[in-house]
XYZ file of C-alpha atoms in Angstrom:
134
model
C -23.001 18.016 1.229
C -22.398 19.438 -2.142
C -23.993 16.582 -4.053
C -20.772 15.256 -5.392
C -20.225 11.590 -5.080
C -17.604 10.579 -2.389
C -14.685 8.295 -2.958
C -14.687 5.486 -0.501
C -11.491 5.443 1.614
C -10.007 4.226 4.758
C -7.098 5.670 6.687
C -5.179 4.436 9.780
C -1.890 5.140 11.628
C 0.062 2.238 13.142
C 2.767 2.188 15.623
C 6.229 1.715 14.135
C 6.683 -1.759 15.565
C 6.782 -5.186 13.900
C 3.277 -6.281 15.272
C 1.777 -3.526 13.110
C 2.546 -5.426 9.944
C 0.082 -8.168 10.758
C -2.449 -5.578 12.116
C -2.205 -3.635 8.805
C -2.998 -6.722 6.821
C -6.159 -7.436 8.818
C -7.158 -3.774 8.582
C -6.613 -3.718 4.803
C -8.838 -6.813 4.375
C -11.633 -5.255 6.458
C -11.344 -1.986 4.692
C -11.253 -3.426 1.055
C -14.088 -5.913 1.797
C -16.119 -2.787 2.751
C -15.509 -1.284 -0.639
C -17.758 -3.959 -2.213
C -18.193 -6.921 -4.411
C -15.978 -6.047 -7.476
C -12.799 -6.187 -5.316
C -13.826 -9.506 -3.698
C -14.582 -11.079 -7.052
C -11.291 -9.859 -8.577
C -9.067 -11.153 -5.728
C -7.565 -7.723 -5.231
C -7.862 -8.099 -1.459
C -4.913 -10.545 -1.227
C -2.634 -8.335 -3.445
C -3.523 -5.369 -1.426
C -2.631 -7.144 1.838
C 0.642 -8.247 0.345
C 1.635 -4.773 -0.916
C 0.533 -3.061 2.297
C 2.617 -5.650 4.242
C 5.702 -4.851 2.173
C 5.134 -1.103 2.340
C 4.533 -0.874 6.053
C 7.596 -3.094 6.626
C 9.724 -0.709 4.732
C 8.230 2.373 6.512
C 9.005 0.666 9.922
C 12.407 -0.496 9.005
C 13.727 2.425 6.861
C 11.366 5.325 7.652
C 10.660 7.434 10.647
C 7.568 7.925 12.843
C 4.396 5.846 12.910
C 3.303 4.874 9.371
C -0.032 6.173 7.979
C -1.852 3.922 5.560
C -4.655 5.253 3.297
C -6.651 3.144 0.822
C -8.867 4.819 -1.767
C -11.277 3.102 -4.215
C -12.688 4.843 -7.324
C -14.634 1.948 -8.759
C -11.765 0.887 -10.987
C -8.524 1.557 -9.157
C -7.592 0.778 -5.567
C -4.878 3.237 -4.423
C -2.711 2.137 -1.571
C -0.640 4.872 0.173
C 1.794 4.488 2.974
C 3.409 7.613 4.536
C 6.151 8.131 6.990
C 8.273 10.974 8.222
C 11.561 10.023 6.500
C 12.728 11.652 3.278
C 14.566 8.480 2.345
C 13.188 7.193 -0.977
C 12.665 3.408 -1.452
C 14.625 1.806 -4.382
C 14.488 -1.397 -6.163
C 17.631 -3.281 -5.697
C 19.130 -6.508 -7.100
C 18.774 -9.121 -4.439
C 20.297 -12.615 -4.116
C 17.957 -15.496 -3.312
C 20.058 -16.201 -0.238
C 19.312 -12.836 1.280
C 16.509 -12.689 3.948
C 14.831 -9.559 2.485
C 15.018 -6.892 -0.206
C 12.075 -8.228 -2.295
C 9.401 -5.812 -1.252
C 9.957 -3.147 -4.003
C 10.332 -5.888 -6.586
C 6.982 -7.229 -5.580
C 5.431 -3.751 -5.833
C 7.063 -3.248 -9.288
C 5.427 -6.475 -10.545
C 2.084 -6.433 -8.949
C 1.027 -2.783 -8.971
C -0.459 -1.240 -12.234
C 1.662 1.683 -11.406
C 3.462 3.086 -8.269
C 5.433 6.110 -7.224
C 6.734 8.280 -4.350
C 5.333 11.664 -3.375
C 7.201 14.084 -1.180
C 5.294 15.461 1.813
C 6.430 17.534 4.735
C 7.935 15.833 6.637
C 8.708 12.672 4.721
C 7.064 10.851 1.873
C 4.246 8.709 0.653
C 4.832 5.549 -1.374
C 1.792 4.739 -3.298
C 0.598 1.912 -5.597
C -2.478 1.402 -7.691
C -4.190 -1.869 -8.442
C -6.621 -2.090 -11.268
C -9.699 -4.171 -11.986
C -8.576 -4.021 -15.667
C -5.194 -5.572 -15.017
């Protein structure tokens, strides 16, 4: 070790099947609870579960390959990152209340402190940050 503090993180790859959505929510809860008391007190676990659920759903429906989820906690920000092998970038779209889906990116826009998309080879990573300060 070099004496530098480590940033707590969790990472897991899930099969690109619908059953992975519930499995990812449970995994997120376990991971975030392991990061400690501030996240439990702040209620960030439920928001993280919701955003991961939406992001992995998008990765399974519109992406390619098995999604990779990585959570990182720096003491103030929880960073959620979901990667897949598709170059297709997500977009926020206008959705009617009568449609069965299409609200995931709208939720991300409203609940995350900030979010974005990073290119990787192959594919992309969609990330979001939740802050204790929000």
